[in-house]
XYZ file of C-alpha atoms in Angstrom:
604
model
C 137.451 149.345 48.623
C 139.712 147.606 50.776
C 143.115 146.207 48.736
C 143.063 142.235 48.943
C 146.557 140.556 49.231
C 146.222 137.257 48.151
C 146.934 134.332 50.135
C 150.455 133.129 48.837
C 152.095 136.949 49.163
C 150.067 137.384 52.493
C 151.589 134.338 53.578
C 154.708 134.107 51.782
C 157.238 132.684 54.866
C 159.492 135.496 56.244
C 162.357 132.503 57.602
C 163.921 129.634 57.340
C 161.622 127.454 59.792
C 158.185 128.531 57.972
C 159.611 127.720 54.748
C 156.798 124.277 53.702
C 158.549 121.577 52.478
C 162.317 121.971 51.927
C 163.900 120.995 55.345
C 167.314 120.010 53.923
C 167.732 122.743 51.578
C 167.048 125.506 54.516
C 168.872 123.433 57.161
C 171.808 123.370 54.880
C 171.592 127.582 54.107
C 171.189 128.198 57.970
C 174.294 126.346 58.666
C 176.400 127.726 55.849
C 175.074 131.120 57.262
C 176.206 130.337 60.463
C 179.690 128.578 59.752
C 180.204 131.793 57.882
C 180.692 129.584 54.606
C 178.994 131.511 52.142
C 179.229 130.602 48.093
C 179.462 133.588 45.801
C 177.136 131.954 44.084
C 173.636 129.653 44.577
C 171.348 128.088 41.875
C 167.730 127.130 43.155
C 166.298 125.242 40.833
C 162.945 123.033 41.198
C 158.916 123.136 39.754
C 157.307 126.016 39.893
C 155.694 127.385 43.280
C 157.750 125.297 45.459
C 159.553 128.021 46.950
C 163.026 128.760 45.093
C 161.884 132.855 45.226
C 161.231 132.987 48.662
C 164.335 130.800 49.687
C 166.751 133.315 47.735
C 164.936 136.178 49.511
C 165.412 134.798 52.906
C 169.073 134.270 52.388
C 169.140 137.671 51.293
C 168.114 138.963 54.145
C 169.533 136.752 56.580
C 173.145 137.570 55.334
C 172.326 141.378 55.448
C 170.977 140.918 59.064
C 173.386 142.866 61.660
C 171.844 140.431 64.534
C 171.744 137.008 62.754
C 170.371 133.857 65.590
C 172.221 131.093 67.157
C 170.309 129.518 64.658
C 170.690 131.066 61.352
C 167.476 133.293 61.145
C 167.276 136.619 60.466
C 166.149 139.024 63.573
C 163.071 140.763 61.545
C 163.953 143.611 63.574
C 167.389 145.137 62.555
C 167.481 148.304 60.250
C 168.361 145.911 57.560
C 165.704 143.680 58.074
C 162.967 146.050 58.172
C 164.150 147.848 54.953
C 163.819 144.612 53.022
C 160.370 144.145 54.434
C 159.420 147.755 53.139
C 161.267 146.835 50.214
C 163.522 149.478 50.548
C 166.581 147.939 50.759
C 169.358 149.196 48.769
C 171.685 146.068 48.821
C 169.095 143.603 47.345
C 168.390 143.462 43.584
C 165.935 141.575 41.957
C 166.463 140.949 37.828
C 163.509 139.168 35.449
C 166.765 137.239 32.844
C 163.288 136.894 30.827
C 163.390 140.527 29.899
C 167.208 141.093 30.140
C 168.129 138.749 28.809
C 170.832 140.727 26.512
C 174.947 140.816 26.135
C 173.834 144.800 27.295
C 171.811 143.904 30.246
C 174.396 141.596 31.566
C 176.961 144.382 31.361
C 174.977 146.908 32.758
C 174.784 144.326 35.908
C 178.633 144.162 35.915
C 179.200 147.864 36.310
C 176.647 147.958 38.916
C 178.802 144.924 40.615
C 182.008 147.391 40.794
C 180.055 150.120 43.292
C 180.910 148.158 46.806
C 177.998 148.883 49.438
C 177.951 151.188 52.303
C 177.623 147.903 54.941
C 176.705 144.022 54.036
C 176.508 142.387 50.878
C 174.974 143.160 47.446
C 172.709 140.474 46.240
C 171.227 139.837 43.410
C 168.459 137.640 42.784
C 168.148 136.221 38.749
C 165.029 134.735 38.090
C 164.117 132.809 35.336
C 167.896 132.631 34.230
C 167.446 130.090 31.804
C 166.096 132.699 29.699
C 169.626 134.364 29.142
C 171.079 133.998 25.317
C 174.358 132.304 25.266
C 175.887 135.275 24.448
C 174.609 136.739 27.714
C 175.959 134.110 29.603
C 179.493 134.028 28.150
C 179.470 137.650 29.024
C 178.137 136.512 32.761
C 180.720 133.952 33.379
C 184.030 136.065 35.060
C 181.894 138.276 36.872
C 179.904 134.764 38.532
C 183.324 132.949 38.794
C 185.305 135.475 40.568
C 183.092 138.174 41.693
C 184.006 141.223 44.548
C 183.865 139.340 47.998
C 180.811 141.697 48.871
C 178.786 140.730 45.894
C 176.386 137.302 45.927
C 174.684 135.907 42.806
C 171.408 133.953 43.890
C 170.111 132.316 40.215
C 166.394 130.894 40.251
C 165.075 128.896 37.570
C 162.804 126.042 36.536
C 164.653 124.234 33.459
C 168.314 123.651 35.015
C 169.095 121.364 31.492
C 168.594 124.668 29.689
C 171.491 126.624 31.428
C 175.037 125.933 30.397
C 177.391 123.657 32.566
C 179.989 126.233 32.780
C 177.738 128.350 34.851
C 176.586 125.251 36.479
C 179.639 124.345 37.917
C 180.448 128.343 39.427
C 176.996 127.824 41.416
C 176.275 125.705 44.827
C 173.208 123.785 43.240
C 169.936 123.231 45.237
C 167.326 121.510 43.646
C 163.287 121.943 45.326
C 161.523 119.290 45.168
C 157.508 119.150 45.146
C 155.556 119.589 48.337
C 154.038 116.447 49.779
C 150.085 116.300 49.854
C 149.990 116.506 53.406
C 152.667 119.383 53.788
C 150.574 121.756 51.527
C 147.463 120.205 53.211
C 148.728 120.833 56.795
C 149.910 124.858 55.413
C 145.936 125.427 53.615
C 144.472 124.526 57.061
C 147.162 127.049 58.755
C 145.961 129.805 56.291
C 142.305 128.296 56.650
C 142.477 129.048 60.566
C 144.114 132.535 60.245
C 141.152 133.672 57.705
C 138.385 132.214 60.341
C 137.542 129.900 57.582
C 136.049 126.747 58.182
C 137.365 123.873 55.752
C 136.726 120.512 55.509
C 140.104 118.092 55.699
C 139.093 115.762 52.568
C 138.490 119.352 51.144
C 141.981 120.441 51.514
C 143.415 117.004 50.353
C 141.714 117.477 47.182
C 143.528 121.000 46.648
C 146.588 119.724 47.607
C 146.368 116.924 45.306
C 145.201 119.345 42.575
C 148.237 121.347 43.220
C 150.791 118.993 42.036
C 153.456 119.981 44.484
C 153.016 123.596 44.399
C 152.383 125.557 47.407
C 151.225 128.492 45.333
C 149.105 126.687 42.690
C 147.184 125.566 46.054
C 146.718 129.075 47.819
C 144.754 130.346 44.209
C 142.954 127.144 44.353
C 142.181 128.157 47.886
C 141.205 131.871 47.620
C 139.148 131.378 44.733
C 137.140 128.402 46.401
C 136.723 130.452 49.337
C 135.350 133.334 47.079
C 132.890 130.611 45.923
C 132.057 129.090 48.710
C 132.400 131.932 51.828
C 133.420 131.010 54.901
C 132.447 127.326 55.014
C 134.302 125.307 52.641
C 133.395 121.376 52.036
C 134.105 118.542 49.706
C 131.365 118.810 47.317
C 132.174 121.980 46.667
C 135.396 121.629 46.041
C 135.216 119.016 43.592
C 132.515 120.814 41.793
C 134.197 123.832 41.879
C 137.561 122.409 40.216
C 135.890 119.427 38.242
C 137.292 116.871 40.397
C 135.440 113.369 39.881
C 134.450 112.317 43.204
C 136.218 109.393 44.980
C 132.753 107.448 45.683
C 132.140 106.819 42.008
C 135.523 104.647 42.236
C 134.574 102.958 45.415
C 130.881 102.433 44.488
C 132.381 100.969 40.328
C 135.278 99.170 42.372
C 132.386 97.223 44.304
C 130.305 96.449 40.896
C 133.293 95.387 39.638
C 134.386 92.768 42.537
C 130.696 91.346 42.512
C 130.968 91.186 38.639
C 128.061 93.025 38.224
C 128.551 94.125 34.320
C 124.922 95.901 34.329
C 125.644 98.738 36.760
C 129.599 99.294 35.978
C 128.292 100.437 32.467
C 125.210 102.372 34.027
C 128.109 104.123 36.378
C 130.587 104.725 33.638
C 127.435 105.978 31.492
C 126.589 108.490 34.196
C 129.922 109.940 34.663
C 131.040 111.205 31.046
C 127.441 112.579 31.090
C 128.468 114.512 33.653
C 131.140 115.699 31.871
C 134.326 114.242 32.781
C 136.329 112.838 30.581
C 137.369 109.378 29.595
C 141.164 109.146 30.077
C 140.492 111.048 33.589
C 138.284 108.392 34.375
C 140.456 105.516 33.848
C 143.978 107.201 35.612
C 141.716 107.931 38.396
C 140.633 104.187 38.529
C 143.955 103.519 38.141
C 145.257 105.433 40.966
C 142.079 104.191 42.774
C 143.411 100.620 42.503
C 147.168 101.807 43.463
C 145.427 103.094 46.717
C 143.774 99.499 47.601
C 146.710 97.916 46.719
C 149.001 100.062 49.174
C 146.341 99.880 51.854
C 146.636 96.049 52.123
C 149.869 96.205 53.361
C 150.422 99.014 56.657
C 154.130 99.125 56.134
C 152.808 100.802 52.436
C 150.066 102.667 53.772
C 151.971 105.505 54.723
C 152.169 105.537 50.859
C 148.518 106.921 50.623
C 147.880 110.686 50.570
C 144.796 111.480 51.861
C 142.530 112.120 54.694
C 142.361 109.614 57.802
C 138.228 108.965 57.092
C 139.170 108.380 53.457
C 141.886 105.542 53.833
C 139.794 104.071 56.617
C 137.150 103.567 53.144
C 140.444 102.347 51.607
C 141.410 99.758 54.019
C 138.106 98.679 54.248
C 137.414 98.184 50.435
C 141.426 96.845 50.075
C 140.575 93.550 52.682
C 137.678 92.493 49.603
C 140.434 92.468 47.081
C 142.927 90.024 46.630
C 146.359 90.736 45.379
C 146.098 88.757 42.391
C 143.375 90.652 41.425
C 144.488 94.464 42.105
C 147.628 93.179 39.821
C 145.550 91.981 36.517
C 143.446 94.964 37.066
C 146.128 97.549 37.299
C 147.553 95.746 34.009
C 144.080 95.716 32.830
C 143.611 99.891 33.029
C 146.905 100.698 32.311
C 146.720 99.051 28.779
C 143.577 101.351 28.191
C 145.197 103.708 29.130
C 147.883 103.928 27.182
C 145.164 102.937 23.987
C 142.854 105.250 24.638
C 144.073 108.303 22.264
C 144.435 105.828 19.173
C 140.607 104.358 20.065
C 138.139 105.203 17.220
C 135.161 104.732 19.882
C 136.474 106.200 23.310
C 133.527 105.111 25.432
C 133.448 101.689 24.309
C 136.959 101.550 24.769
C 136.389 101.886 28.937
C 133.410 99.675 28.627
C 135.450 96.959 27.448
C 137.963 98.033 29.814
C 135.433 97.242 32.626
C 133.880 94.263 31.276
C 137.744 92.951 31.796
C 137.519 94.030 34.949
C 134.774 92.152 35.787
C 135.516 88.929 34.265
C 138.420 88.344 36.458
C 135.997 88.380 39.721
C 133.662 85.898 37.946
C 133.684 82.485 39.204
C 136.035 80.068 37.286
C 133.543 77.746 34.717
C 132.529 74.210 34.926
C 135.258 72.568 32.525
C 134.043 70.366 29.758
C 136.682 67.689 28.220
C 136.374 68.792 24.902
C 138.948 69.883 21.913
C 138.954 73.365 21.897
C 141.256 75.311 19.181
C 141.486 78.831 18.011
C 141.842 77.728 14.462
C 138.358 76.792 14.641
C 137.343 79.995 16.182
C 139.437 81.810 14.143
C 137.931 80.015 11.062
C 134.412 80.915 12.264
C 133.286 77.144 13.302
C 131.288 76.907 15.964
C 132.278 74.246 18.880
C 130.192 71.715 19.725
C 127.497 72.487 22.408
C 127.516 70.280 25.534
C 124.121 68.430 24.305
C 126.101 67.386 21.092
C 129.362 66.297 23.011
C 127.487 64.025 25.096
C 125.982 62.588 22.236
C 129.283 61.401 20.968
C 130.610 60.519 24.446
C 127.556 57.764 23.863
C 128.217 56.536 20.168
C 128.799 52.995 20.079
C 132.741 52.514 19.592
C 132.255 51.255 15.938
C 130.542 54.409 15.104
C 133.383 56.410 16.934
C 135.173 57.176 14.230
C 132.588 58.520 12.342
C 131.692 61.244 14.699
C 133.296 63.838 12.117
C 129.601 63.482 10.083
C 128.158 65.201 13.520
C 128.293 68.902 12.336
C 130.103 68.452 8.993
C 132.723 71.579 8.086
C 131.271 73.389 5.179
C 133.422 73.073 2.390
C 133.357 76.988 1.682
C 135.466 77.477 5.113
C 138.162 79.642 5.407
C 140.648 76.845 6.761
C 139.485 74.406 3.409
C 140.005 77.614 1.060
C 143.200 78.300 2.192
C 144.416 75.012 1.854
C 143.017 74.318 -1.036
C 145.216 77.748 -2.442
C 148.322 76.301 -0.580
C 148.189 72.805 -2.138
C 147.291 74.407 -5.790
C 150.433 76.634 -5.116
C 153.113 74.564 -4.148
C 151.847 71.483 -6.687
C 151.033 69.636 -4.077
C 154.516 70.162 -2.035
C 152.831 69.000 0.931
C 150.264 66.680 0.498
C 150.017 64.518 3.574
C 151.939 61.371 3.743
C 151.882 58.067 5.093
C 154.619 55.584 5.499
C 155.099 52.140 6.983
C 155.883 52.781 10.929
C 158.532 49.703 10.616
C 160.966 51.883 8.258
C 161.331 54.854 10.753
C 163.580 55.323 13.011
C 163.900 57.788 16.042
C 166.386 60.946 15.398
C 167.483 64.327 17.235
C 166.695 66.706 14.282
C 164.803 67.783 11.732
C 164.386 70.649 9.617
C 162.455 73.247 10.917
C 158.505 73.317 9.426
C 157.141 76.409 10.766
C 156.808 78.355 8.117
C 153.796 76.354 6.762
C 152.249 76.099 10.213
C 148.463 76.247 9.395
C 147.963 77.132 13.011
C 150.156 80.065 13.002
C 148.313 81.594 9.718
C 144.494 80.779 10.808
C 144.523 81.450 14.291
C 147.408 84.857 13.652
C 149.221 83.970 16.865
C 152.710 82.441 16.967
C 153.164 79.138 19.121
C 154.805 79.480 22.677
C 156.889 76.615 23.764
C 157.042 76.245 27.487
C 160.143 74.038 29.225
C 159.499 70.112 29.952
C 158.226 70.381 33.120
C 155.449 72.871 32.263
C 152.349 72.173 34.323
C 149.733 73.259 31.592
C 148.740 69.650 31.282
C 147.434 69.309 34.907
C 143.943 70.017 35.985
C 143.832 71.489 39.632
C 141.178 70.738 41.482
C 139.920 67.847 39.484
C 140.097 64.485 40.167
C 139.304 61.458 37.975
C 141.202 58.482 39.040
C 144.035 56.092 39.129
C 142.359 53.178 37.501
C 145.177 50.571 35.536
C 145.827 51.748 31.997
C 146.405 49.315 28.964
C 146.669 49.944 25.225
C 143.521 48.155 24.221
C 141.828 50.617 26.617
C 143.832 53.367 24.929
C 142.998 52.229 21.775
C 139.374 52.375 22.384
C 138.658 55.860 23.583
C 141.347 57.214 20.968
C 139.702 57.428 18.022
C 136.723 59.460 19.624
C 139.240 62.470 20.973
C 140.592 62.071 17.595
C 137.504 62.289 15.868
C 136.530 65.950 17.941
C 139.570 67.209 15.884
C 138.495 65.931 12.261
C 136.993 69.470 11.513
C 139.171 71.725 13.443
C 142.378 70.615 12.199
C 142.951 68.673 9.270
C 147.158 68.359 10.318
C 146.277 67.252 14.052
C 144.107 64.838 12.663
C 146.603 63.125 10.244
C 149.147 63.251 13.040
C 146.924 61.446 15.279
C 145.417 58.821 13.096
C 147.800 58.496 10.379
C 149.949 55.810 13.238
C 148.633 54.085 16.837
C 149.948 55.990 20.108
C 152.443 54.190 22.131
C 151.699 53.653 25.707
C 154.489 53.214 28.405
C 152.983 52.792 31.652
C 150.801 56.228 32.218
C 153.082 57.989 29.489
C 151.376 58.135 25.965
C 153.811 59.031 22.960
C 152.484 59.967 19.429
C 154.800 59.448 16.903
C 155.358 62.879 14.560
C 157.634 63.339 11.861
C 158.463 67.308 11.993
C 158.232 69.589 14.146
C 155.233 71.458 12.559
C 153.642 68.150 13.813
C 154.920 68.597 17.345
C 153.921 72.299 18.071
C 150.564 71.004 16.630
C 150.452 68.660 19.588
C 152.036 70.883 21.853
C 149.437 73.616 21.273
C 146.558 71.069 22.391
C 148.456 68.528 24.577
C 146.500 69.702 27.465
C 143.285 69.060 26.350
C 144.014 66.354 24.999
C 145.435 64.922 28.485
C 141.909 66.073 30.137
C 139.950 64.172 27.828
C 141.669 61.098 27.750
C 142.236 61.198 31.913
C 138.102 61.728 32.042
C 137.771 58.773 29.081
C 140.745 56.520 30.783
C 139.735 57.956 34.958
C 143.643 57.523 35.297
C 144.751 61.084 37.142
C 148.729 60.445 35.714
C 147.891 59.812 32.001
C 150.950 62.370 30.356
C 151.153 62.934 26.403
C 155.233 62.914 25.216
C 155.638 63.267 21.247
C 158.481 61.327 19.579
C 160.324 62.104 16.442
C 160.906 60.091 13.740
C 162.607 60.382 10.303
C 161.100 59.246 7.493
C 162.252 56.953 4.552
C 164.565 59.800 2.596
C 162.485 59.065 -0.987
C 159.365 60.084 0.953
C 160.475 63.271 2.222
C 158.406 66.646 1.498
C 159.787 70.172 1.386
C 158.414 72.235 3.876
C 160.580 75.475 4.191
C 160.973 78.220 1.673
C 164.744 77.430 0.999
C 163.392 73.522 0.397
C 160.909 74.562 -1.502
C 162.943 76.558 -4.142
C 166.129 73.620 -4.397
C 163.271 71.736 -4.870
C 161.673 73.409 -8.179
C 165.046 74.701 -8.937
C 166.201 70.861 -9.534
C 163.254 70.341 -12.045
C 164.331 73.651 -13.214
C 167.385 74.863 -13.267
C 166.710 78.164 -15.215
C 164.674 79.567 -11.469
C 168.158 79.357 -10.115
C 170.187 81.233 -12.736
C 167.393 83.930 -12.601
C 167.527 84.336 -9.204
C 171.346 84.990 -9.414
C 171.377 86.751 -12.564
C 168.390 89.518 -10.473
C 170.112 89.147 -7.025
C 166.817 88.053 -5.426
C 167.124 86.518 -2.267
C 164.206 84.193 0.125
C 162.303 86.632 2.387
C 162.244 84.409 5.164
């Protein structure tokens, strides 16, 4: 039986030039070869199979060669170059540090450094050298610092962090850096040729992108595909062969996805982890998927994509359905999964929510509907009205406006009226809602802050977000109502039925609103608050609140301002924790000498 050399020793590179991938690092070595500027000692460092052995062997050789190029290659043909193809060459030495890695081995390498050769240099090739102890490297240091002029040290390893600096800085440093997709692709098809083997190109992107950057990782891949497959190797096989999911599924789910269609993204995503792939694959391939359209739309970037020329053609032609806006969300969108997916209880439905997301952003926007919408309510478990019921208070007569709260009456077992109910029983009715005559207030620039009884904040679990001035959230693109002249009486009218939407949503809203008329100067509404509990309150449904009453009003520039006012001083209410306690520790001073005498302090 005939001995089978496999394909990255068969094809190792015997130069400079047929070195795949590291241009500067070899351009550099030929020159210093040829300027006669030689270090005593190199470091190659770099991922595995990228080419650090094969580099220090060809600069072995090359400086041994008695009839070096104009160019800095080696002849092949000298005495010297033909004994290190034999490997017979008695100047070149090549150590495994993993196995000597000793204080002993590195001295038994010193004494061998004394014995000069009979003609070039002696070289010796370390690989691995991380693996050295630190006392073998303290013992390596004055023979790498200052060795004999005919001696050269060529280190190889693939964890430079590991080795120590003082060695680091006796070494000319070269770090490899991992083959491009198409460099390794461009190389399989070389060897492909050579071995009368026909290969498909998608097929040979796939094993270069299964490679990771190394050239040898990619020649097994290749020699035991072609054991599998013979002399004809395609795509399919490859990609059943090394359990690659193929690209289709993620143009064929991309398209589902884009025409929103929920029913056969799941049937898809169902099909594939029956076939055995699994999850977190899935969704960094979609991910990359979705980096690929997004480079593709762009042909500055599309020199970005690595893969065959029939496969980014499919790219392009998928990218111009996308828009940009969308690729963004949906990169967000996966990469969110994917950094969830280990702590997911149920993996699958994980990615099926994952891809309902995706498909919601495709759907077309829906109809709005000038109604109150909160998340206390949803939060709370109320269900909104339904758009038969909203139209039947849009038609109420306006003396039955008010009463439109007795519509769908809020059970009195809610969560919102239980947790009040425990708040007000609590704080002995700290803050029971008031109501004072509007002629004793009086505007001011401050008050203290209420948010730590925002009922908002503790139904819905989600903090308010205060946007500048100018924020646009009020506005409603693309719809159009009116300009039609406001007046207060009109105001006055339609206000009680938006206020009447919020009756069993929010109990605070609705004292805020009703508890004092709105102001109205020209198209500018202000509602008068007295904290600022009050105000984010507003602020949270201010936009809403501007639809309905730009619908109700058909005036297109109707804006909602709040404006502060302070109440009379007797009718003030504790709201904060540190109010709250100087206000029970005045009807009781022995709280306060408690709290001193135990050293408690408010957790605010």
């Amino acid at each position: 039986m005939e001995n089978f050399i496999v394909s990255a020793r068969k094809y190792r590179p015997a130069t400079f030039t047929t070195v795949v991938g590291q241009a500067a690092i070899t351009n550099t070595l030929k020159n210093a070869i040829r300027n006669q500027q030689i270090a005593q000692a190199f470091l190659f460092t770099g991922p595995r199979g990228v080419g650090k052995t094969t580099c220090a062997r060809i600069l072995a050789k090359t400086i041994n060669c008695s009839n070096i190029s104009p160019d800095g290659e080696a002849c092949n043909v000298c005495q010297s170059c033909q004994s290190f193809n034999k490997s017979a060459s008695f100047n070149i030495f090549e150590l495994d540090a993993a196995s000597n890695n000793t204080v002993e081995d590195i001295r038994n390498l010193v004494d061998q450094v004394r014995i000069p050769p009979q003609q070039g240099y002696k070289v010796y090739i370390v690989d691995e050298v991380h693996m050295l102890s630190q006392a073998a490297f303290n013992a390596f240091l004055k023979t790498l610092e200052e060795p004999p002029a005919y001696a050269k040290f060529i280190l190889a390893t693939t964890e430079k962090h590991k080795i120590l600096p003082t060695i680091l800085s006796r070494c000319q440093i070269f770090d490899f850096r991992r083959i491009s997709v198409d460099d390794i692709a461009k190389h399989l098809e070389y060897v492909a040729s050579s071995e009368h083997i026909e290969a498909e190109p998608e097929a040979l992107h796939i094993i270069a992108q299964k490679a990771d950057g190394g050239l040898r990782d990619a020649l097994s891949m290749f020699d035991q595909l072609v054991s599998f497959a013979g002399n004809k190797l395609t795509y399919k096989q490859v990609i059943e062969n090394l359990n690659v999911l193929d690209y289709e599924y993620y143009f064929k789910i991309t398209d589902f996805i884009l025409n929103s269609d929920i029913s056969n993204t799941l049937l898809t995503i169902n099909e594939i982890i029956e076939n055995g792939f699994e999850g977190q694959h899935f969704i960094t391939g979609l991910g990359q998927h979705l980096r690929n359209l997004l480079v593709s739309k762009d042909p500055i970037t599309l020199q970005l994509l690595e893969t065959s020329n029939s496969v980014k053609e499919e790219y392009n032609n998928q990218a111009q359905q996308c828009s940009l806006p969308f690729l963004l969300k949906a990169l967000e969108i996966t990469n969110e999964c994917d950094i969830n997916y280990k702590t997911s209880n149920n993996k699958k439905l994980h990615i099926e929510i994952t891809l309902m997301q995706l498909c919601k952003i495709s759907m077309p926007a829906e109809s709005n509907i000038p109604t109150i919408k909160t998340p206390v309510a949803q939060s709370a478990g109320i269900q909104p009205q339904s758009e038969k019921q909203t139209k039947q208070i849009e038609k109420q007569p306006l003396e039955n406006k008010q009463t439109t709260s007795a519509v769908n009456p809020l059970p009195e077992n809610t969560a919102e009226n239980q947790f009040n109910h425990l708040l007000e029983k609590t704080t002995g009715g700290l803050n029971s809602d008031r109501k004072t005559d509007s002629s004793n207030k009086s505007t001011t620039t401050g008050t203290p802050s209420l948010s730590g009884l925002n009922f908002g904040h503790l139904m819905s679990g989600k903090k308010p977000e205060k946007e500048a001035e100018n924020e646009t959230e009020e506005d409603s693109p693309g719809e159009s109502y009116g300009s039609e002249h406001v007046s207060l009486s009109d105001l006055l009218k339609v206000w009680p039925d938006m206020v009447g939407q919020l009756t069993r949503e929010l109990p605070l809203l609705e004292h805020t609103l009703s508890s004092r008329n709105p102001d109205l100067d020209d198209t500018t509404i202000n509602i008068l608050i007295e904290n600022s509990l009050q105000d984010e309150e507003v602020f949270r449904n201010r936009a809403d609140m501007t639809k309905y009453l730009r619908k109700a009003l058909k005036n297109d520039s109707i804006r909602i301002e709040t404006v502060m006012i302070e109440t009379a001083t007797e009718a003030r209410r504790p709201y904060t924790d540190n109010e709250k306690f100087e206000y029970l520790a005045n009807k009781a001073p022995a709280l306060k000498i408690m709290k001193d005498q135990l050293g408690l302090e408010l957790d605010l």
